[in-house]
Structures are given as structure tokens and as C-alpha cells.
Amino acid sequence: MNETSQRGKLKVFLGYAAGSGKTYQMLEEGQELLRRGVDVVIGYFEPHGRKDTIAMTEGIPLIPRRTLEYRGTAFQEMDTAAILARRPEVCLVDEFPHTNVPGCERNKRWEDVEAILDAGIDVYTTMNVQHLESLNDQIWQITGVRVRETIPDWVLAQAAEVVMVDVTPRALLNRMERGVVYAPDKAKKALENFFQESHLAALRELALRQTAHEVDSRQTLNDGMDVNPGGATMDGQDPDSQERLLIYVTSEPSSAELIRRGKRVADYVHAECFAVSVCPSAELKNMSATQREAIERHLNFARNLHIETRLLPGEDPAEALVSFARLHEVTQIFVGRPRYSAWSPLLGRNFVHRVVRLARNMQVTIVAERHRGASAARS
Amino acid sequence: MEAEEWYARRGRLKVFLGYASGVGKSFRMFDEARRRRERGQDVVVVALQPVRSQEVNDLVEAIPEIPARLVDGVPVIDVDAVLRRHPEVCVVDGLAWDNPPGSHNAKRWQDVQQLLQAGISVLGSVNLQYIEELGDQVEKLTGKRSRHTIPRSFLNTADEIVVVDAPANFQLELQNRDVTDPGAASRQQKLSELRELALVLAADVVDQQLEQYLERHGIQELWGTQERILVCLTPRANAATMLTSGRRNADRFHGELIACYVEQPDLSQDDRVALEANLERARAMDAQVKMLYGEDPIAVIIGFARERGITQIFIGHSLKESWRDRTWGGPVDRLIRAADGIDVRVFPH
């Protein structure tokens, strides 16, 4: 996708929980645009029954949603075609990570937004940090929730502006409590609050760091003189980058976490990023169908995150991996941590060890799966 | 329990942190004061900025005030009057002021501490450039250094800290959507770096508070919200590469860099010299240096890593291994095996 001067600008209001005021702030800025005579419309708005938020929409033209039927139920979605036909200067779109109901042209709302931007319309949108793809494992580790609706990091990276909508966890909890009836089981509630508050604090920290990172990438992009290259280009293309990172993908379920972690590191240090998998003699037949599917799924996942992927033939995975790395001047190889069993003392012969020995002048990072809860107690 | 009791009696401090004037901190703070009053809290303004926007003024007018006393032309919080009146909440617009010589407290933040100790809660605002520990970084960006500061340790005692964030072009944006002023770009660049500093500062404060919070509740968890890199130094390790890479990664992730060495008995003179050079290099690169002791270096490193919430361990690996290590697995293999939940990066040397 080539950047053209006609493409619309994306502005993201980033938060870390429902009720933090993202939508309110977006609408507030919409009102400011309206006052200045900018042609601004609401493309999608989720009122959630909040009175002051609804009041903020007053005067901003609303593009009606369209209704689709799926399995006998009516769903309301953003009417992207109507927005494109209306051609406003700025379009406000709530809930960026939303997944559309089957039957829409596009699966994801962020894909709809891409189309709107492509038409030269600026978009303001809202999202929580937990929907960012590369943070998926950490979010799970903190909250125990596996977020399904994710946005690839490059989508956020191409935003012209990311603004943190900050509120403290305590204020958030107070807000919630003011709205609910006093719970009879006080102790239970206190306990719940404790977990809620610590989780919220951790999510908030992630949102603050992510915004700092977004600000950082944009500085270096805006300033052509800077020796530190900007990392926010869409494919991690960076003429000054010294680093190249290679992720080794297998059929193991942990590959998804490995890919996310590798890509995140690559983005932060402005490295180019590849992902490869190795299969014996270009012969996928010997593999079980489920294994084959898993590898294809993982490589496909990597491509969606804008990682260049290859499926390499080779009898010896370690050898094939390192040869590819050498050929492409890779500086760092990412592999998953082996699954150790108590009765395998021949550690020196394992895959990781061979990669380390063969890689000679390259760095090898062994990525460990993150655990929930008592990770600190393990050893 | 004493600490708990003290904490329960103390007033609550909430700080609104901005990175430049005009970003809207005062507005956010007085807006909260207004809402608290509407909910029935007894809120009083005790210090105001000399220059205020119309929007802020409109909010301020509706809140009762205990005016600051003017001493040698400097506004000083009237602590005695506030203590007598003993409101529930005080609003202090501008935490970083020096009181004139001869005042009971040299700094306004010490006045605030006194109010907190008396059980009065405080809403306060401050700009990034007034944080003492950030003086060098801010001066490098803006060429200016503020004499009036508050220490980071005071900020750490805040029960809540809110970042008032806005894009660095917010001031320009209000006037015109297309900015062609030639000085605008470099001004925006500086503002944007200040903005990044403010976000990271807030994240670090949140991280510390989260750690204390979890500790208070006896929970040991490794959430890795902040990247912490541990570089394991030895006399022969390729320390320069490991530390350079560690520094770069820590900076990019706005994380921490720590270097450690596990004390070994009977080092040769040459090794001792090489090790000292490596440790010196680590300090020069602004890494925290930690000496560790114990019989089993791997166990010591892993123990330390868990205690400090390390997310990545950097370790050197010699290409010349003994047949024994090749067959049974050397220290690097043992480290990888033990580092459950922590990434390990192996550097050749």
C-alpha cells in the first residue's frame, strides 16, 4: 500500500478500560471541529446509555447504521458505503477493534476504516490497549482473558496521532460503584476490587508505555535528520536499520506467542522481520494434516502482522534455519523454549543447542511461554 | 499494622501531570474539584496560578478559596488557615513553588505533605519540567532548567497520578489545521519529546505503585508490564556487544537495564582486570550493577531475575565448548531450562 497525500489521517484515542472517557473525548474534539466549520460526521457511535456522552453527539450529523440479518437475528453495523458516498472531511468511528457480523464486505471494523482513509477521509477512532495484537499474551497473563478481537500493530503504527485517554483505576472503580447497588457480600466485593484494581493498574501501565512508544516512533519519522530511524513504517522498512530478526515457526501452539513477541521486539528496535518454518524434503505429505494446517495457520498469522514468511525444505531444521539466516544476513534468531521433560538429560543435543552452535555470529533468543499466576513460584 | 494505620489516616494525594502549559491539566483538575463538590465533598482552593484561562477561571469562581498569602510577592499556601478550616479536599494549582526564605517549609510540596499528614486530601497539578530528577533531560530539550522543583520521591507518594495527554501539535491545531510556520516543526518535535517523557514517567510511577500494591497483598507475580533486561557479565563475555544491545533494547522499550556478575573464587589476575573493565563499562552505560553470591551461578541468576521481575536475560556463550558440555549441556543450556517464563538471549563470543 503506497502512502499518498490524499489518504486520510487516522487519530486514535487509546484507553485501557470501558468507561475511561475515550468516546467522550473523541466527540468533544468532533464538536470543536464542527465549531470550526469542518464537515464532520459520526460513522459509528455506541451510546452504552451514558447521558453526557450522548449529549456530546448533539449537532454532529450521524450516518445511520445498516441492519443485517444473520441466523435470524438483526445486527446493526457501520454503513461504510454510505460514509464513502457522503464524503465528509472527518468521520468519527467508535470501537475500532469490532468484528463485523458475517455478511459485511469486510470482517473487521479497522478494515472498514482503512477503506474510509483510502478515500481521503480523516478518521477519529477509539480503542483499548488490550486489543493490540502484540500484547495479547501479556493481557492474558495479567487478566486471564484471551482477547479475541485484535488489531495488528501496524494499523496503530500508521495512525497520524495516538492520544492516551487517562483516568486512574480508582476513579474508574468509583464511577462503577456509584452506578451500582451496594453489594451485600462486602468481603467478596473487596476481593474482587483488589483484583480489578491491580489488573487495571497493569493495563494502564501498558497503555501509557504503548502511547510513549507511539509518540517516540512518530518523532523520529517526522524528523528526517534523526539518526535513530523511525519504526512506524508499515513493513518495518528502514534503510538505517542494522538488525534483522528471524522467527522460527513450528506447528506448536506456542508459535503464535513467539511470533507476537518477535514482531514486537523487531518493531521496537526497528528491525526487519522474517518468519520461517522448515519441512522435510519439501514433502508435506509425511506430516499429519493437523500439523500442516497449524504451520500454515501460523505463517498466515505472521503475514497478517506484516512479517515476511517462507516455508523452507530441509531434512535438518536447525541447519535449514541457520542457512536461511546466514543468506539473509539475519542478526537475531527467535526460537521457542523447548518443552523439557524430567527424564531428558541430553540437553546438549536439543534443537536450541544446535541452533546456537550453528548460528555462530548471530544472537539467538529463546522465548519462554508466559504463565498465569504463580509464575514466580516456579523454578 | 502501624504503616496501615498511618496510611488510613493520611489524606489522599492526586496529581495531574502535564508536559507543557496549555495542555489542560488545570482544567481537568478544577473540573474534578467541581464534580467532587457536586457529590457533596468539602473542597477548597488554596493556591492558584497567576495566569489562568477563561475556562479555568469559570470553574475556579464556583469553588471557595483560602487565598494564598503574598510574601515578598510570592504566593504561599496559608497552611495554618487551612489546618484550622480543615476541609476534606484542597486544590493546589502548581505544586512546584519555592516558598520565600524564612517560611516554615522551604518548598510548597512540603506544605502539601503537612496537609496530607493532617488528613486533608489534595488535588495538585504539575508540569513535567518541574520534576527534579528530569532536570537534565528537560534542559537538553528546551535549553531551560527550572529552579523550582519537586522530587520524584514526592510524586511516588501520590495515591493517584493522571496524565493529561494531547498531541504535541495541540496548540497549533487550535489555530489552523494546516501549519506552515517553519519553526513549528522543531517546536513540535521538542513538545513531542516532553510528551514521551511524561508518559514514561507516569508509567514508571504506576509500575512502582503496582509493585508495592502486589507486595502489600503478598502476591508475587511477573507481569512484565515493563521490560527489564539482565546482562550476565563474566570476565570473558562479549560485554560491549551485550551491553550495547541491552541499552538499546531497554531504551526502545522504556525499560530497565541491569548487569550482574556472580562472584567466582580464584579468578586469575587477567580475568580480574577484564571483569573490572566490563563492570565499569556497564556503569558507564547507566546500567544498575549487581554483584551476586552463591555456589550455583545459574540458580543465583534465576533467583535474582525472578525477584526483580526480569523479562529478558542476556548471556554469553563460548563457541569453544568442552566435550562434556557438548554432551551433557553446559551452563547456557541449564539457564535456558531454568528460565521458565523469562526470555534468554544468547550472545556468541
Coordinates of C-alpha atoms in Angstrom, one line a residue, chain B:
Chain B
M1 CA -0.1 -2.5 61.0
E2 CA 1.3 0.8 62.1
A3 CA 2.0 1.7 58.5
E4 CA -1.5 0.7 57.5
E5 CA -3.0 2.9 60.2
W6 CA -0.8 5.8 59.2
Y7 CA -1.9 5.3 55.6
A8 CA -5.6 5.2 56.6
R9 CA -5.4 8.5 58.5
R10 CA -3.4 10.3 55.8
G11 CA -5.1 12.5 53.2
R12 CA -5.1 11.3 49.6
L13 CA -2.9 13.0 47.0
K14 CA -3.9 13.1 43.4
V15 CA -1.6 14.7 40.9
F16 CA -2.4 15.9 37.4
L17 CA 0.7 15.7 35.3
G18 CA 1.2 17.6 32.0
Y19 CA 4.1 18.1 29.7
A20 CA 3.5 21.8 28.7
S21 CA 1.4 24.7 29.7
G22 CA -1.9 24.8 27.7
V23 CA -2.3 21.0 27.7
G24 CA -5.3 21.3 30.0
K25 CA -4.2 20.0 33.4
S26 CA -5.6 22.8 35.5
F27 CA -8.9 22.5 33.6
R28 CA -9.1 18.7 34.3
M29 CA -8.2 19.3 38.0
F30 CA -10.7 22.1 38.6
D31 CA -13.3 20.1 36.7
E32 CA -12.8 17.2 39.1
A33 CA -13.0 19.7 42.0
R34 CA -16.3 20.8 40.7
R35 CA -17.6 17.3 40.4
R36 CA -16.5 16.4 43.9
R37 CA -18.3 19.4 45.2
E38 CA -21.4 18.3 43.4
R39 CA -21.1 15.0 45.2
G40 CA -21.0 16.8 48.5
Q41 CA -17.3 16.9 49.3
D42 CA -15.9 19.9 51.1
V43 CA -13.4 21.3 48.5
V44 CA -11.4 24.4 48.9
V45 CA -8.8 26.1 46.6
V46 CA -5.6 27.0 48.4
A47 CA -3.2 28.0 45.6
L48 CA -3.8 29.4 42.1
Q49 CA -1.6 30.1 39.1
P50 CA -1.2 33.9 38.5
V51 CA -2.3 33.4 34.9
R52 CA -5.4 31.5 34.1
S53 CA -7.5 30.8 31.1
Q54 CA -11.1 31.9 31.0
E55 CA -12.3 28.3 31.1
V56 CA -10.3 27.6 34.3
N57 CA -11.5 30.9 35.8
D58 CA -15.1 30.0 35.3
L59 CA -14.6 26.8 37.3
V60 CA -12.5 28.4 40.0
E61 CA -15.1 31.0 40.7
A62 CA -17.6 28.4 41.9
I63 CA -15.2 26.9 44.5
P64 CA -14.5 28.5 47.9
E65 CA -10.9 29.7 48.4
I66 CA -8.5 30.2 51.2
P67 CA -6.3 32.7 49.5
A68 CA -2.5 32.2 49.5
R69 CA -0.6 34.8 51.4
L70 CA 1.7 37.0 49.4
V71 CA 5.2 37.0 51.0
D72 CA 7.8 39.1 49.1
G73 CA 5.5 38.9 46.1
V74 CA 5.5 35.1 46.3
P75 CA 2.2 33.3 46.9
V76 CA 2.4 30.9 49.9
I77 CA -0.3 28.5 51.0
D78 CA -1.8 29.7 54.2
V79 CA -1.2 26.3 56.0
D80 CA -2.4 27.5 59.4
A81 CA -5.6 28.8 58.0
V82 CA -6.2 25.6 56.0
L83 CA -5.5 23.4 59.0
R84 CA -7.9 25.5 61.1
R85 CA -10.6 25.3 58.5
H86 CA -9.8 21.6 57.9
P87 CA -11.6 21.0 54.6
E88 CA -11.9 17.5 53.1
V89 CA -10.0 18.3 49.9
C90 CA -7.6 21.1 48.9
V91 CA -6.8 22.2 45.4
V92 CA -3.2 23.3 44.7
D93 CA -2.6 24.6 41.2
G94 CA 1.1 24.3 40.7
L95 CA 2.9 22.0 43.2
A96 CA 6.4 23.2 42.3
W97 CA 6.9 26.5 44.0
D98 CA 9.7 27.6 46.4
N99 CA 8.5 29.4 49.5
P100 CA 10.4 32.6 50.3
P101 CA 13.3 32.3 52.8
G102 CA 12.1 32.2 56.4
S103 CA 9.0 30.3 55.6
H104 CA 8.1 27.3 57.8
N105 CA 8.7 25.0 54.8
A106 CA 11.2 25.8 52.0
K107 CA 9.0 24.2 49.3
R108 CA 5.3 24.2 48.6
W109 CA 5.3 20.4 48.2
Q110 CA 6.3 20.2 51.9
D111 CA 3.3 22.3 52.8
V112 CA 1.2 19.8 50.9
Q113 CA 2.8 17.0 52.9
Q114 CA 1.8 18.7 56.0
L115 CA -1.8 19.0 54.8
L116 CA -1.8 15.3 53.9
Q117 CA -0.5 14.3 57.3
A118 CA -3.3 16.3 58.8
G119 CA -5.7 14.0 56.9
I120 CA -6.6 16.6 54.2
S121 CA -6.7 15.3 50.7
V122 CA -5.0 17.3 47.9
L123 CA -5.6 17.7 44.2
G124 CA -2.4 19.1 42.7
S125 CA -1.1 20.0 39.2
V126 CA 2.5 19.9 38.0
N127 CA 4.3 20.1 34.7
L128 CA 7.0 17.6 33.8
Q129 CA 9.8 20.1 33.7
Y130 CA 9.5 20.7 37.4
I131 CA 10.4 17.1 38.4
E132 CA 13.9 17.4 39.9
E133 CA 15.3 14.1 38.5
L134 CA 14.3 15.0 34.9
G135 CA 16.1 18.3 35.0
D136 CA 19.0 17.2 32.8
Q137 CA 16.7 15.6 30.2
V138 CA 14.4 18.6 30.0
E139 CA 17.3 21.1 29.8
K140 CA 18.7 19.2 26.9
L141 CA 15.4 19.5 25.1
T142 CA 14.3 23.0 26.0
G143 CA 17.6 24.7 27.0
K144 CA 15.9 25.7 30.2
R145 CA 16.1 24.5 33.7
S146 CA 13.6 25.2 36.4
R147 CA 14.8 26.2 39.8
H148 CA 11.5 25.3 41.4
T149 CA 11.2 21.6 41.6
I150 CA 9.5 18.7 43.3
P151 CA 11.4 15.4 43.9
R152 CA 10.4 12.2 42.2
S153 CA 10.0 10.6 45.6
F154 CA 7.2 13.0 46.4
L155 CA 5.4 12.1 43.2
N156 CA 5.8 8.4 44.2
T157 CA 3.7 9.0 47.3
A158 CA 0.8 10.2 45.2
D159 CA -2.2 7.9 45.5
E160 CA -3.2 8.7 42.0
I161 CA -1.4 10.3 39.1
V162 CA -3.2 11.3 35.9
V163 CA -1.5 12.1 32.7
V164 CA -3.2 14.9 30.8
D165 CA -2.2 13.9 27.3
A166 CA -2.7 15.7 24.0
P167 CA -0.8 15.6 20.7
A168 CA 2.2 17.8 20.6
N169 CA 0.6 20.0 17.9
F170 CA -2.4 20.7 20.1
Q171 CA -1.6 24.4 20.4
L172 CA -1.1 24.8 16.7
E173 CA -4.1 22.7 15.9
L174 CA -6.4 25.1 17.6
Q175 CA -5.4 27.9 15.3
N176 CA -5.1 26.2 12.0
R177 CA -5.3 22.7 10.6
D178 CA -2.5 23.2 8.1
V179 CA 0.6 24.6 9.8
T180 CA 3.2 26.0 7.5
D181 CA 5.1 28.0 10.1
P182 CA 8.8 26.9 9.7
G183 CA 9.6 27.0 13.4
A184 CA 6.6 24.8 14.1
A185 CA 8.2 21.5 13.3
S186 CA 11.1 21.8 15.7
R187 CA 8.8 23.2 18.4
Q188 CA 6.5 20.3 17.8
Q189 CA 9.5 17.9 18.0
K190 CA 10.5 19.2 21.4
L191 CA 7.0 19.1 22.7
S192 CA 6.6 15.6 21.5
E193 CA 9.7 14.5 23.3
L194 CA 8.5 16.1 26.5
R195 CA 5.2 14.3 26.0
E196 CA 7.0 11.0 25.7
L197 CA 8.9 11.7 28.9
A198 CA 5.7 12.5 30.7
L199 CA 4.0 9.2 29.6
V200 CA 7.0 7.2 30.6
L201 CA 7.3 8.9 34.0
A202 CA 3.6 8.1 34.7
A203 CA 4.1 4.5 33.5
D204 CA 7.1 4.2 35.9
V205 CA 5.2 5.6 38.8
V206 CA 2.2 3.3 38.1
D207 CA 4.7 0.4 37.8
Q208 CA 6.2 1.1 41.2
Q209 CA 2.9 1.5 42.9
L210 CA 1.6 -1.7 41.3
E211 CA 4.7 -3.5 42.7
Q212 CA 4.1 -2.1 46.2
Y213 CA 0.4 -2.9 45.9
L214 CA 1.1 -6.5 45.0
E215 CA 3.7 -6.8 47.6
R216 CA 1.4 -5.4 50.3
H217 CA -1.1 -8.2 49.4
G218 CA 1.6 -10.8 49.4
I219 CA 1.2 -11.6 45.7
Q220 CA 4.3 -12.5 43.7
E221 CA 3.6 -12.2 40.1
L222 CA 5.6 -11.5 37.0
W223 CA 3.5 -9.5 34.6
G224 CA 6.3 -7.9 32.6
T225 CA 4.5 -4.7 32.0
Q226 CA 7.9 -3.1 32.0
E227 CA 10.8 -4.7 30.1
R228 CA 13.7 -5.4 32.4
I229 CA 16.9 -6.7 30.8
L230 CA 19.5 -8.6 32.9
V231 CA 23.0 -8.8 31.3
C232 CA 25.1 -11.6 32.8
L233 CA 28.8 -10.4 32.8
T234 CA 31.8 -12.7 33.1
P235 CA 35.5 -11.8 32.5
R236 CA 35.4 -13.2 29.0
A237 CA 31.9 -12.4 27.9
N238 CA 31.5 -10.1 24.9
A239 CA 30.4 -7.4 27.3
A240 CA 30.5 -4.5 24.9
T241 CA 28.0 -6.1 22.5
M242 CA 25.7 -7.4 25.2
L243 CA 25.6 -4.1 27.0
T244 CA 25.1 -2.0 23.8
S245 CA 22.3 -4.2 22.7
G246 CA 20.8 -4.3 26.2
R247 CA 21.0 -0.5 26.5
R248 CA 19.3 -0.1 23.1
N249 CA 16.6 -2.5 23.9
A250 CA 15.9 -1.0 27.3
D251 CA 15.7 2.5 25.8
R252 CA 13.4 1.4 23.0
F253 CA 11.1 -0.3 25.4
H254 CA 11.5 2.4 28.0
G255 CA 12.6 -0.3 30.3
E256 CA 15.4 -1.0 32.8
L257 CA 18.9 -2.3 32.2
I258 CA 20.6 -4.3 35.0
A259 CA 24.0 -6.0 34.8
C260 CA 25.1 -8.7 37.2
Y261 CA 28.1 -10.8 38.0
V262 CA 28.2 -13.9 40.1
E263 CA 31.3 -13.8 42.2
Q264 CA 33.7 -16.6 41.3
P265 CA 36.6 -17.7 43.6
D266 CA 40.2 -17.8 42.4
L267 CA 39.9 -15.6 39.3
S268 CA 43.3 -15.1 37.5
Q269 CA 44.8 -11.6 37.6
D270 CA 43.9 -11.1 33.9
D271 CA 40.4 -12.2 34.4
R272 CA 40.0 -9.9 37.4
V273 CA 41.2 -6.9 35.2
A274 CA 38.9 -7.9 32.3
L275 CA 35.9 -8.2 34.7
E276 CA 36.5 -4.8 36.3
A277 CA 36.6 -3.3 32.8
N278 CA 33.3 -4.9 32.0
L279 CA 31.7 -3.8 35.2
E280 CA 33.0 -0.3 34.6
R281 CA 31.6 -0.3 31.1
A282 CA 28.2 -1.4 32.5
R283 CA 28.2 1.6 34.9
A284 CA 29.2 3.9 32.1
M285 CA 26.2 2.7 30.1
D286 CA 24.0 3.6 33.0
A287 CA 23.1 0.0 33.9
Q288 CA 22.4 -0.9 37.5
V289 CA 25.3 -3.2 38.5
K290 CA 24.6 -6.0 40.9
M291 CA 27.1 -8.4 42.4
L292 CA 25.6 -11.8 43.3
Y293 CA 27.0 -14.5 45.5
G294 CA 26.3 -18.2 45.7
E295 CA 27.6 -21.6 44.8
D296 CA 25.4 -22.3 41.8
P297 CA 25.7 -19.3 39.4
I298 CA 22.6 -20.4 37.4
A299 CA 20.4 -20.7 40.4
V300 CA 21.6 -17.4 41.7
I301 CA 20.9 -15.6 38.4
I302 CA 17.4 -17.1 38.1
G303 CA 16.6 -16.3 41.7
F304 CA 17.7 -12.7 41.2
A305 CA 15.8 -12.5 37.9
R306 CA 12.5 -13.6 39.5
E307 CA 12.9 -11.3 42.4
R308 CA 13.5 -8.3 40.1
G309 CA 10.8 -9.2 37.5
I310 CA 13.4 -9.6 34.7
T311 CA 11.8 -10.3 31.3
Q312 CA 15.0 -11.0 29.3
I313 CA 18.3 -12.5 30.3
F314 CA 21.4 -11.8 28.1
I315 CA 24.1 -14.3 28.4
G316 CA 27.4 -15.1 26.5
H317 CA 28.1 -18.4 25.0
S318 CA 31.5 -19.7 24.1
L319 CA 31.9 -21.4 20.8
K320 CA 34.7 -23.5 22.2
E321 CA 33.0 -25.9 24.5
S322 CA 34.3 -28.9 26.3
W323 CA 33.1 -32.4 25.1
R324 CA 31.4 -32.7 28.5
D325 CA 29.3 -29.6 28.0
R326 CA 28.5 -30.6 24.4
T327 CA 27.2 -33.9 25.6
W328 CA 25.5 -33.1 28.9
G329 CA 24.6 -29.5 28.4
G330 CA 26.6 -26.5 29.6
P331 CA 25.6 -23.6 31.8
V332 CA 23.7 -21.9 29.0
D333 CA 21.5 -25.0 28.5
R334 CA 20.9 -25.1 32.2
L335 CA 20.0 -21.4 32.3
I336 CA 17.5 -21.8 29.4
R337 CA 16.0 -24.8 31.1
A338 CA 15.6 -22.9 34.4
A339 CA 14.4 -19.7 32.9
D340 CA 10.7 -20.6 32.7
G341 CA 8.7 -17.6 31.8
I342 CA 11.8 -15.5 31.0
D343 CA 13.4 -15.0 27.6
V344 CA 17.0 -15.8 27.2
R345 CA 19.2 -14.2 24.5
V346 CA 22.5 -16.0 23.8
F347 CA 25.4 -13.9 22.5
P348 CA 28.3 -15.7 20.8
H349 CA 31.9 -14.8 22.0

